[in-house]
């Protein structure tokens, strides 16, 4: 192409053609990402404008009653705030303490496997936590909290606490690990105890990152649908007086996501006040989660201005020992969680380890195995992989290499926002566009594309993060040899980024494989889908997470519950395999950086 | 320098197998494209019957998918949107459904009869409450009854599970309590002892796990449940007899609904359910057959 | 002279000391003694384990390394040093590249003090000011003690690190290549500060720079 002309000498005649697929790849990445953002925004905006939305009524009143045209989301906002507050109140102190124990107290030899364990917990599909909610948390709250049945804001908050704890620990540990070892040494050599070093030297530097961990945990809690849906009771209109706020935690409620996860988005049709009000709920959700995600992902370059000063105290060494002990105790909680989850899965879902369960098709409501569900999940994940690899890589290159600083900021924001979009909104947007507008109905392709949207930001952000680490010298060395930009990307950047791309892809797919909410609306049916779809349009599949979701609702039937646990085991094994596949690449990443 | 060759495209080792997988899947699918797909969705009440029928009728050439997302209302909406071929419904089509989708010719095929049971935990019945009046039922589901003793039952707190919007069960109950189309139904009560449930399985699960609870639920789903029982309405308890002669107030028809008269695989499916083998399925799942209705 | 004299009350006394991994010896064997008030240079090529040895003196040996031989620091044997924070407060280590903590210049000068010493703030401040003077930084920072420490130049930061250690009034100062990260001018200033340290303190200076060791030290030990 004409790229060669500027050199214009005899040497150029022998030059290899610059790989033209690289600009195409980045362009495709950019366009596909823009399309995904448009898909979500389009769904929300088109919905909101399809009828009248009284925003003041929506935010300040509590009564939601579609037949009488009352659309107040106050109770849902309260519910969302309450469950998130419960989750964070429990998970933040434990998560922070555990992360300090992991990063600052335990020897690396012990801390490293524990870190992996926590990351494993963070990757457990939320439907598994939902199942734990139905089978364990709900009865627990019912018994211990004297809550009839157990459906309550408290139960939802507890499930979310369990879900966000690993996120908070994992991100906080990263923030602590980023504090240079020299800082710790500089404080240690002044005669500070371990605790004083952490408090006065390490935390001031790690605190922004640890706060970001909380915001990311918050974003996950606000956006979670399925696990909350199963245990919250979904009762509208429950906005308590301030005096009764605490006791109301023991009764059922509704959140923004559980409203959207219910039947109303399907019943409301494609236009009108009901659809508009639901879309407005979606917009509230989107703004909240995007805000938390962006705030949590901000890069922390700002200097710490105010420094809290701690004075020497009596019993320095005793205090040190006590605080150390408390932190070690905090690490026990995530570990207990990990062990308990493993025990639950293996004891109740042992059937999921039988080969016959994998190879026989489902029979009736809860019999047989999950062959069709495995095939469906593999197909959905394969589509997501095939789409998110080029798109995520292209977007990552665009972010890390092509975009100017202004465009880069905007792109990064878009990518982060996309990564933070609650998956229920992805599902509804996919339903509105693919299923209804394009007339695909429920389609494996629609589901795969929606899952790709889940995976793309992960791929792109890990790629960019890796490219940011590339030393300018290596790039310059290549440029100095006269390579064009595409050639530099091809010969320097891509090989350098490959382990990151692979890691991002596998992590993204592990997340996508466990998604439930988006598939319910776009791709899956409970029974009868063909193992291999015969076309694109109106070809639903069955999938593991949605299967668990359906069975979990029939938890009073022992056969259904056993099958739900077995299916959960299969799902965990499959996501675990994806994570395991990422281990060698991650090791290479950590080794070479 | 002349040995320099065109740079080969990066070997994206991961993507190739995956792309291949998709291609293989696509090709395999292309080969089997002769098969037709019949998509069924809707009521969790009708679902057991339709699911069993689908198991029998499913073949290499006929794929039958069954789903229950959104219940009867969800099924009707999806049928109206052309996303499914047969909607399962535990409530009749109402004017609201027709006005929402004027272009759709809803054709209801009656396949059997069921009843919305007022299902309670056994201890409520054991406490002496056997039947409620329409007015009592109204105040119960409006969250105005705190304790079963207010209705003459045991000293036990009430916990109400109501079905989510669009569920056939809820619409049948609303139509009984508040008139046709459930038009005058009040918004959900602001009671702490009130929660929403979806499908029949979820309803049953939550009733079993909640002392003092009550919910509207297909009476067939409460049968053979040691912890659950049926409250009568105005002295009439749902039995085959009272459902068939419709003396039980919440007796309700079960439908398969199509857009226009059933045709092709949809017709085969509907015919099968109407035939002797299909009608046996209704009996198996606790519903009344068409024959039992007529007698 | 090196390593033979064993005066009572030597701040550091090493007898056939080795630093090693399981596989190989990193430094030593070396024997030396640093008398109270002396400035002793430890000199050797880069990577010979000088810094590791210095860290070993205050119990900061990296995992996987061990020290063999007999080593006394401030009168205590290394294998029974008492509470390490106490040892470290009286044996100040200043590293190769300066690490300043978030906060003001005064915050940094008082960083160790306010954790280790229970005293009214005014007293702590006096001690910090005295330390800044001893480190030769006072004149440059006295009118901006409350401005952020990371605005200082590298040379100033290194002297701030020195002051931070001096504020604890250590008997022993361990300087690990204190000028290797600095340019020539900054190096001269820091060397002047080291030369101006109170004679009460014993100084152990690790450096690869022959001339520097010769300029600053009373005795030189080669590793």
mmCIF file of N, CA and C in Angstrom, chain A residues 23-133:
data_model
loop_
_atom_site.group_PDB
_atom_site.id
_atom_site.type_symbol
_atom_site.label_atom_id
_atom_site.label_comp_id
_atom_site.label_asym_id
_atom_site.label_seq_id
_atom_site.Cartn_x
_atom_site.Cartn_y
_atom_site.Cartn_z
ATOM 1 N N UNK A 23 -3.839 -2.521 11.332
ATOM 2 C CA UNK A 23 -4.790 -1.414 11.403
ATOM 3 C C UNK A 23 -6.235 -1.896 11.327
ATOM 4 N N UNK A 24 -6.478 -2.933 10.505
ATOM 5 C CA UNK A 24 -7.839 -3.458 10.396
ATOM 6 C C UNK A 24 -8.303 -4.000 11.741
ATOM 7 N N UNK A 25 -7.395 -4.687 12.418
ATOM 8 C CA UNK A 25 -7.729 -5.273 13.718
ATOM 9 C C UNK A 25 -8.099 -4.189 14.727
ATOM 10 N N UNK A 26 -7.271 -3.144 14.777
ATOM 11 C CA UNK A 26 -7.558 -2.082 15.745
ATOM 12 C C UNK A 26 -8.846 -1.364 15.392
ATOM 13 N N UNK A 27 -9.050 -1.155 14.090
ATOM 14 C CA UNK A 27 -10.287 -0.497 13.682
ATOM 15 C C UNK A 27 -11.477 -1.350 14.086
ATOM 16 N N UNK A 28 -11.363 -2.660 13.837
ATOM 17 C CA UNK A 28 -12.465 -3.548 14.205
ATOM 18 C C UNK A 28 -12.693 -3.506 15.702
ATOM 19 N N UNK A 29 -11.579 -3.494 16.469
ATOM 20 C CA UNK A 29 -11.719 -3.430 17.921
ATOM 21 C C UNK A 29 -12.445 -2.179 18.359
ATOM 22 N N UNK A 30 -12.042 -1.059 17.782
ATOM 23 C CA UNK A 30 -12.681 0.201 18.148
ATOM 24 C C UNK A 30 -14.151 0.215 17.781
ATOM 25 N N UNK A 31 -14.435 -0.229 16.545
ATOM 26 C CA UNK A 31 -15.826 -0.178 16.080
ATOM 27 C C UNK A 31 -16.714 -1.120 16.890
ATOM 28 N N UNK A 32 -16.210 -2.319 17.136
ATOM 29 C CA UNK A 32 -17.024 -3.292 17.870
ATOM 30 C C UNK A 32 -17.302 -2.801 19.284
ATOM 31 N N UNK A 33 -16.293 -2.149 19.872
ATOM 32 C CA UNK A 33 -16.506 -1.635 21.225
ATOM 33 C C UNK A 33 -17.534 -0.510 21.207
ATOM 34 N N UNK A 34 -17.391 0.361 20.200
ATOM 35 C CA UNK A 34 -18.377 1.434 20.069
ATOM 36 C C UNK A 34 -19.769 0.831 19.901
ATOM 37 N N UNK A 35 -19.866 -0.237 19.109
ATOM 38 C CA UNK A 35 -21.158 -0.873 18.894
ATOM 39 C C UNK A 35 -21.722 -1.403 20.207
ATOM 40 N N UNK A 36 -20.844 -2.003 21.020
ATOM 41 C CA UNK A 36 -21.314 -2.566 22.287
ATOM 42 C C UNK A 36 -21.811 -1.463 23.218
ATOM 43 N N UNK A 37 -21.049 -0.347 23.256
ATOM 44 C CA UNK A 37 -21.486 0.773 24.099
ATOM 45 C C UNK A 37 -22.824 1.300 23.599
ATOM 46 N N UNK A 38 -22.926 1.411 22.256
ATOM 47 C CA UNK A 38 -24.180 1.895 21.666
ATOM 48 C C UNK A 38 -25.340 0.960 21.977
ATOM 49 N N UNK A 39 -25.042 -0.340 21.964
ATOM 50 C CA UNK A 39 -26.080 -1.331 22.235
ATOM 51 C C UNK A 39 -26.718 -1.075 23.596
ATOM 52 N N UNK A 40 -25.855 -0.864 24.602
ATOM 53 C CA UNK A 40 -26.363 -0.659 25.963
ATOM 54 C C UNK A 40 -27.033 0.705 26.089
ATOM 55 N N UNK A 41 -26.295 1.741 25.623
ATOM 56 C CA UNK A 41 -26.864 3.091 25.728
ATOM 57 C C UNK A 41 -28.145 3.183 24.912
ATOM 58 N N UNK A 42 -28.110 2.582 23.730
ATOM 59 C CA UNK A 42 -29.284 2.625 22.857
ATOM 60 C C UNK A 42 -30.478 2.007 23.541
ATOM 61 N N UNK A 43 -30.265 0.873 24.172
ATOM 62 C CA UNK A 43 -31.368 0.210 24.865
ATOM 63 C C UNK A 43 -31.958 1.130 25.932
ATOM 64 N N UNK A 44 -31.062 1.710 26.737
ATOM 65 C CA UNK A 44 -31.538 2.549 27.841
ATOM 66 C C UNK A 44 -32.198 3.820 27.314
ATOM 67 N N UNK A 45 -31.497 4.489 26.389
ATOM 68 C CA UNK A 45 -32.009 5.776 25.915
ATOM 69 C C UNK A 45 -33.296 5.583 25.109
ATOM 70 N N UNK A 46 -33.297 4.605 24.216
ATOM 71 C CA UNK A 46 -34.509 4.357 23.434
ATOM 72 C C UNK A 46 -35.669 4.037 24.364
ATOM 73 N N UNK A 47 -35.380 3.269 25.406
ATOM 74 C CA UNK A 47 -36.436 2.922 26.345
ATOM 75 C C UNK A 47 -36.954 4.138 27.084
ATOM 76 N N UNK A 48 -36.031 4.924 27.587
ATOM 77 C CA UNK A 48 -36.434 6.079 28.394
ATOM 78 C C UNK A 48 -37.254 7.058 27.555
ATOM 79 N N UNK A 49 -36.877 7.175 26.269
ATOM 80 C CA UNK A 49 -37.582 8.150 25.435
ATOM 81 C C UNK A 49 -38.851 7.576 24.806
ATOM 82 N N UNK A 50 -39.116 6.281 25.059
ATOM 83 C CA UNK A 50 -40.300 5.698 24.426
ATOM 84 C C UNK A 50 -41.565 5.984 25.220
ATOM 85 N N UNK A 51 -41.447 6.638 26.330
ATOM 86 C CA UNK A 51 -42.618 6.982 27.123
ATOM 87 C C UNK A 51 -42.256 8.132 28.039
ATOM 88 N N UNK A 52 -43.179 8.491 28.905
ATOM 89 C CA UNK A 52 -42.883 9.590 29.825
ATOM 90 C C UNK A 52 -42.250 9.052 31.096
ATOM 91 N N UNK A 53 -41.125 9.632 31.463
ATOM 92 C CA UNK A 53 -40.509 9.261 32.725
ATOM 93 C C UNK A 53 -40.548 10.466 33.648
ATOM 94 N N UNK A 54 -41.180 10.285 34.795
ATOM 95 C CA UNK A 54 -41.170 11.348 35.795
ATOM 96 C C UNK A 54 -40.033 11.034 36.768
ATOM 97 N N UNK A 55 -38.881 11.660 36.494
ATOM 98 C CA UNK A 55 -37.677 11.287 37.249
ATOM 99 C C UNK A 55 -37.832 11.567 38.734
ATOM 100 N N UNK A 56 -38.508 12.668 39.056
ATOM 101 C CA UNK A 56 -38.664 13.006 40.477
ATOM 102 C C UNK A 56 -39.495 11.932 41.161
ATOM 103 N N UNK A 57 -40.604 11.558 40.512
ATOM 104 C CA UNK A 57 -41.442 10.499 41.076
ATOM 105 C C UNK A 57 -40.633 9.210 41.184
ATOM 106 N N UNK A 58 -39.856 8.943 40.137
ATOM 107 C CA UNK A 58 -39.098 7.688 40.093
ATOM 108 C C UNK A 58 -38.151 7.581 41.281
ATOM 109 N N UNK A 59 -37.463 8.681 41.572
ATOM 110 C CA UNK A 59 -36.419 8.604 42.591
ATOM 111 C C UNK A 59 -36.984 8.772 43.994
ATOM 112 N N UNK A 60 -38.069 9.538 44.126
ATOM 113 C CA UNK A 60 -38.501 9.873 45.484
ATOM 114 C C UNK A 60 -39.679 9.046 45.984
ATOM 115 N N UNK A 61 -40.435 8.397 45.120
ATOM 116 C CA UNK A 61 -41.579 7.661 45.647
ATOM 117 C C UNK A 61 -41.305 6.171 45.645
ATOM 118 N N UNK A 62 -42.131 5.457 46.413
ATOM 119 C CA UNK A 62 -41.797 4.050 46.606
ATOM 120 C C UNK A 62 -42.740 3.096 45.904
ATOM 121 N N UNK A 63 -43.881 3.573 45.466
ATOM 122 C CA UNK A 63 -44.861 2.634 44.936
ATOM 123 C C UNK A 63 -44.608 2.344 43.468
ATOM 124 N N UNK A 64 -44.421 1.077 43.167
ATOM 125 C CA UNK A 64 -44.255 0.636 41.778
ATOM 126 C C UNK A 64 -45.432 -0.264 41.471
ATOM 127 N N UNK A 65 -46.320 0.204 40.615
ATOM 128 C CA UNK A 65 -47.498 -0.588 40.286
ATOM 129 C C UNK A 65 -47.850 -0.302 38.836
ATOM 130 N N UNK A 66 -47.378 -1.163 37.956
ATOM 131 C CA UNK A 66 -47.506 -0.902 36.532
ATOM 132 C C UNK A 66 -48.967 -0.691 36.095
ATOM 133 N N UNK A 67 -49.924 -1.531 36.560
ATOM 134 C CA UNK A 67 -51.294 -1.351 36.072
ATOM 135 C C UNK A 67 -51.848 0.039 36.363
ATOM 136 N N UNK A 68 -51.478 0.617 37.524
ATOM 137 C CA UNK A 68 -52.018 1.939 37.823
ATOM 138 C C UNK A 68 -51.052 3.046 37.405
ATOM 139 N N UNK A 69 -49.976 2.693 36.715
ATOM 140 C CA UNK A 69 -49.075 3.710 36.195
ATOM 141 C C UNK A 69 -48.226 4.397 37.243
ATOM 142 N N UNK A 70 -48.058 3.750 38.394
ATOM 143 C CA UNK A 70 -47.200 4.341 39.432
ATOM 144 C C UNK A 70 -45.807 3.738 39.303
ATOM 145 N N UNK A 71 -44.832 4.586 39.025
ATOM 146 C CA UNK A 71 -43.478 4.071 38.840
ATOM 147 C C UNK A 71 -42.510 4.760 39.781
ATOM 148 N N UNK A 72 -42.463 4.300 41.019
ATOM 149 C CA UNK A 72 -41.523 4.848 41.992
ATOM 150 C C UNK A 72 -40.452 3.815 42.288
ATOM 151 N N UNK A 73 -39.195 4.228 42.179
ATOM 152 C CA UNK A 73 -38.100 3.284 42.399
ATOM 153 C C UNK A 73 -37.399 3.544 43.730
ATOM 154 N N UNK A 74 -37.993 4.390 44.570
ATOM 155 C CA UNK A 74 -37.357 4.718 45.844
ATOM 156 C C UNK A 74 -37.019 3.481 46.663
ATOM 157 N N UNK A 75 -37.980 2.529 46.677
ATOM 158 C CA UNK A 75 -37.753 1.322 47.471
ATOM 159 C C UNK A 75 -36.608 0.492 46.893
ATOM 160 N N UNK A 76 -36.481 0.518 45.550
ATOM 161 C CA UNK A 76 -35.383 -0.253 44.932
ATOM 162 C C UNK A 76 -34.047 0.406 45.237
ATOM 163 N N UNK A 77 -34.033 1.736 45.208
ATOM 164 C CA UNK A 77 -32.785 2.429 45.551
ATOM 165 C C UNK A 77 -32.395 2.114 46.986
ATOM 166 N N UNK A 78 -33.395 2.136 47.870
ATOM 167 C CA UNK A 78 -33.122 1.798 49.276
ATOM 168 C C UNK A 78 -32.604 0.360 49.371
ATOM 169 N N UNK A 79 -33.267 -0.543 48.662
ATOM 170 C CA UNK A 79 -32.854 -1.946 48.718
ATOM 171 C C UNK A 79 -31.428 -2.123 48.234
ATOM 172 N N UNK A 80 -31.111 -1.483 47.106
ATOM 173 C CA UNK A 80 -29.753 -1.579 46.586
ATOM 174 C C UNK A 80 -28.745 -1.028 47.588
ATOM 175 N N UNK A 81 -29.083 0.156 48.142
ATOM 176 C CA UNK A 81 -28.162 0.767 49.115
ATOM 177 C C UNK A 81 -28.003 -0.131 50.338
ATOM 178 N N UNK A 82 -29.109 -0.697 50.798
ATOM 179 C CA UNK A 82 -29.058 -1.494 52.031
ATOM 180 C C UNK A 82 -28.228 -2.757 51.838
ATOM 181 N N UNK A 83 -28.487 -3.492 50.742
ATOM 182 C CA UNK A 83 -27.741 -4.749 50.581
ATOM 183 C C UNK A 83 -26.256 -4.468 50.359
ATOM 184 N N UNK A 84 -25.962 -3.381 49.638
ATOM 185 C CA UNK A 84 -24.545 -3.058 49.412
ATOM 186 C C UNK A 84 -23.886 -2.625 50.718
ATOM 187 N N UNK A 85 -24.623 -1.867 51.536
ATOM 188 C CA UNK A 85 -24.057 -1.433 52.811
ATOM 189 C C UNK A 85 -23.755 -2.635 53.694
ATOM 190 N N UNK A 86 -24.687 -3.583 53.743
ATOM 191 C CA UNK A 86 -24.436 -4.793 54.544
ATOM 192 C C UNK A 86 -23.197 -5.506 54.018
ATOM 193 N N UNK A 87 -23.160 -5.671 52.694
ATOM 194 C CA UNK A 87 -22.053 -6.421 52.099
ATOM 195 C C UNK A 87 -20.718 -5.758 52.406
ATOM 196 N N UNK A 88 -20.664 -4.428 52.223
ATOM 197 C CA UNK A 88 -19.382 -3.754 52.409
ATOM 198 C C UNK A 88 -19.000 -3.676 53.887
ATOM 199 N N UNK A 89 -20.003 -3.453 54.753
ATOM 200 C CA UNK A 89 -19.703 -3.390 56.185
ATOM 201 C C UNK A 89 -19.025 -4.670 56.654
ATOM 202 N N UNK A 90 -19.470 -5.785 56.087
ATOM 203 C CA UNK A 90 -18.865 -7.052 56.501
ATOM 204 C C UNK A 90 -17.569 -7.322 55.753
ATOM 205 N N UNK A 91 -17.578 -7.046 54.453
ATOM 206 C CA UNK A 91 -16.462 -7.512 53.623
ATOM 207 C C UNK A 91 -15.250 -6.591 53.689
ATOM 208 N N UNK A 92 -15.470 -5.290 53.900
ATOM 209 C CA UNK A 92 -14.323 -4.383 53.837
ATOM 210 C C UNK A 92 -13.335 -4.584 54.989
ATOM 211 N N UNK A 93 -13.800 -4.575 56.247
ATOM 212 C CA UNK A 93 -12.804 -4.763 57.312
ATOM 213 C C UNK A 93 -12.088 -6.098 57.189
ATOM 214 N N UNK A 94 -12.861 -7.140 56.937
ATOM 215 C CA UNK A 94 -12.242 -8.468 56.813
ATOM 216 C C UNK A 94 -11.304 -8.493 55.603
ATOM 217 N N UNK A 95 -11.786 -7.942 54.487
ATOM 218 C CA UNK A 95 -10.991 -7.989 53.265
ATOM 219 C C UNK A 95 -9.695 -7.209 53.397
ATOM 220 N N UNK A 96 -9.791 -6.028 53.984
ATOM 221 C CA UNK A 96 -8.576 -5.223 54.150
ATOM 222 C C UNK A 96 -7.590 -5.899 55.098
ATOM 223 N N UNK A 97 -8.118 -6.375 56.238
ATOM 224 C CA UNK A 97 -7.221 -7.036 57.189
ATOM 225 C C UNK A 97 -6.567 -8.249 56.553
ATOM 226 N N UNK A 98 -7.380 -9.038 55.857
ATOM 227 C CA UNK A 98 -6.832 -10.250 55.244
ATOM 228 C C UNK A 98 -5.784 -9.891 54.199
ATOM 229 N N UNK A 99 -6.033 -8.819 53.448
ATOM 230 C CA UNK A 99 -5.064 -8.458 52.409
ATOM 231 C C UNK A 99 -3.753 -8.005 53.049
ATOM 232 N N UNK A 100 -3.835 -7.317 54.188
ATOM 233 C CA UNK A 100 -2.604 -6.900 54.866
ATOM 234 C C UNK A 100 -1.858 -8.120 55.390
ATOM 235 N N UNK A 101 -2.618 -9.059 55.961
ATOM 236 C CA UNK A 101 -1.967 -10.276 56.447
ATOM 237 C C UNK A 101 -1.272 -10.993 55.298
ATOM 238 N N UNK A 102 -1.975 -11.076 54.155
ATOM 239 C CA UNK A 102 -1.413 -11.786 53.008
ATOM 240 C C UNK A 102 -0.165 -11.105 52.482
ATOM 241 N N UNK A 103 -0.228 -9.784 52.398
ATOM 242 C CA UNK A 103 0.849 -9.074 51.731
ATOM 243 C C UNK A 103 1.992 -8.718 52.679
ATOM 244 N N UNK A 104 1.668 -8.441 53.947
ATOM 245 C CA UNK A 104 2.675 -7.867 54.834
ATOM 246 C C UNK A 104 3.151 -8.820 55.921
ATOM 247 N N UNK A 105 2.343 -9.818 56.237
ATOM 248 C CA UNK A 105 2.692 -10.611 57.405
ATOM 249 C C UNK A 105 3.145 -12.023 57.077
ATOM 250 N N UNK A 106 2.445 -12.632 56.131
ATOM 251 C CA UNK A 106 2.783 -14.025 55.848
ATOM 252 C C UNK A 106 3.989 -14.091 54.928
ATOM 253 N N UNK A 107 4.841 -15.089 55.137
ATOM 254 C CA UNK A 107 5.964 -15.258 54.205
ATOM 255 C C UNK A 107 5.417 -15.606 52.809
ATOM 256 N N UNK A 108 6.088 -15.130 51.771
ATOM 257 C CA UNK A 108 5.593 -15.312 50.398
ATOM 258 C C UNK A 108 5.274 -16.773 50.076
ATOM 259 N N UNK A 109 6.073 -17.652 50.651
ATOM 260 C CA UNK A 109 5.892 -19.084 50.387
ATOM 261 C C UNK A 109 4.471 -19.530 50.768
ATOM 262 N N UNK A 110 3.946 -18.962 51.842
ATOM 263 C CA UNK A 110 2.592 -19.313 52.272
ATOM 264 C C UNK A 110 1.570 -18.401 51.607
ATOM 265 N N UNK A 111 1.953 -17.118 51.460
ATOM 266 C CA UNK A 111 0.984 -16.146 50.952
ATOM 267 C C UNK A 111 0.612 -16.419 49.504
ATOM 268 N N UNK A 112 1.573 -16.889 48.710
ATOM 269 C CA UNK A 112 1.298 -17.027 47.284
ATOM 270 C C UNK A 112 0.162 -18.007 46.994
ATOM 271 N N UNK A 113 0.207 -19.217 47.555
ATOM 272 C CA UNK A 113 -0.932 -20.110 47.292
ATOM 273 C C UNK A 113 -2.241 -19.561 47.853
ATOM 274 N N UNK A 114 -2.169 -18.856 48.977
ATOM 275 C CA UNK A 114 -3.401 -18.290 49.524
ATOM 276 C C UNK A 114 -3.975 -17.238 48.595
ATOM 277 N N UNK A 115 -3.083 -16.439 48.006
ATOM 278 C CA UNK A 115 -3.532 -15.429 47.039
ATOM 279 C C UNK A 115 -4.248 -16.091 45.878
ATOM 280 N N UNK A 116 -3.643 -17.178 45.390
ATOM 281 C CA UNK A 116 -4.282 -17.892 44.282
ATOM 282 C C UNK A 116 -5.652 -18.392 44.711
ATOM 283 N N UNK A 117 -5.740 -18.874 45.943
ATOM 284 C CA UNK A 117 -7.021 -19.358 46.441
ATOM 285 C C UNK A 117 -8.068 -18.255 46.435
ATOM 286 N N UNK A 118 -7.659 -17.064 46.876
ATOM 287 C CA UNK A 118 -8.600 -15.947 46.921
ATOM 288 C C UNK A 118 -9.019 -15.553 45.502
ATOM 289 N N UNK A 119 -8.049 -15.575 44.570
ATOM 290 C CA UNK A 119 -8.402 -15.232 43.193
ATOM 291 C C UNK A 119 -9.366 -16.260 42.614
ATOM 292 N N UNK A 120 -9.173 -17.503 43.017
ATOM 293 C CA UNK A 120 -10.083 -18.564 42.589
ATOM 294 C C UNK A 120 -11.496 -18.264 43.072
ATOM 295 N N UNK A 121 -11.604 -17.853 44.345
ATOM 296 C CA UNK A 121 -12.908 -17.509 44.910
ATOM 297 C C UNK A 121 -13.547 -16.369 44.128
ATOM 298 N N UNK A 122 -12.706 -15.391 43.745
ATOM 299 C CA UNK A 122 -13.240 -14.233 43.025
ATOM 300 C C UNK A 122 -13.772 -14.638 41.663
ATOM 301 N N UNK A 123 -13.303 -15.775 41.147
ATOM 302 C CA UNK A 123 -13.727 -16.192 39.817
ATOM 303 C C UNK A 123 -14.894 -17.178 39.856
ATOM 304 N N UNK A 124 -15.340 -17.541 41.051
ATOM 305 C CA UNK A 124 -16.482 -18.461 41.127
ATOM 306 C C UNK A 124 -17.711 -17.769 40.547
ATOM 307 N N UNK A 125 -18.415 -18.432 39.624
ATOM 308 C CA UNK A 125 -19.577 -17.799 38.995
ATOM 309 C C UNK A 125 -20.618 -17.387 40.037
ATOM 310 N N UNK A 126 -21.249 -16.251 39.796
ATOM 311 C CA UNK A 126 -22.170 -15.736 40.808
ATOM 312 C C UNK A 126 -23.355 -16.666 41.016
ATOM 313 N N UNK A 127 -23.703 -17.464 40.002
ATOM 314 C CA UNK A 127 -24.842 -18.374 40.204
ATOM 315 C C UNK A 127 -24.526 -19.388 41.286
ATOM 316 N N UNK A 128 -23.240 -19.733 41.439
ATOM 317 C CA UNK A 128 -22.865 -20.664 42.504
ATOM 318 C C UNK A 128 -23.107 -20.007 43.866
ATOM 319 N N UNK A 129 -22.763 -18.722 43.959
ATOM 320 C CA UNK A 129 -23.067 -18.005 45.189
ATOM 321 C C UNK A 129 -24.583 -17.911 45.394
ATOM 322 N N UNK A 130 -25.312 -17.779 44.291
ATOM 323 C CA UNK A 130 -26.771 -17.758 44.391
ATOM 324 C C UNK A 130 -27.288 -19.065 44.969
ATOM 325 N N UNK A 131 -26.708 -20.160 44.506
ATOM 326 C CA UNK A 131 -27.110 -21.478 45.006
ATOM 327 C C UNK A 131 -26.781 -21.597 46.486
ATOM 328 N N UNK A 132 -25.596 -21.126 46.858
ATOM 329 C CA UNK A 132 -25.228 -21.110 48.274
ATOM 330 C C UNK A 132 -26.237 -20.261 49.052
ATOM 331 N N UNK A 133 -26.656 -19.157 48.429
ATOM 332 C CA UNK A 133 -27.648 -18.294 49.068
ATOM 333 C C UNK A 133 -28.935 -19.051 49.356
#
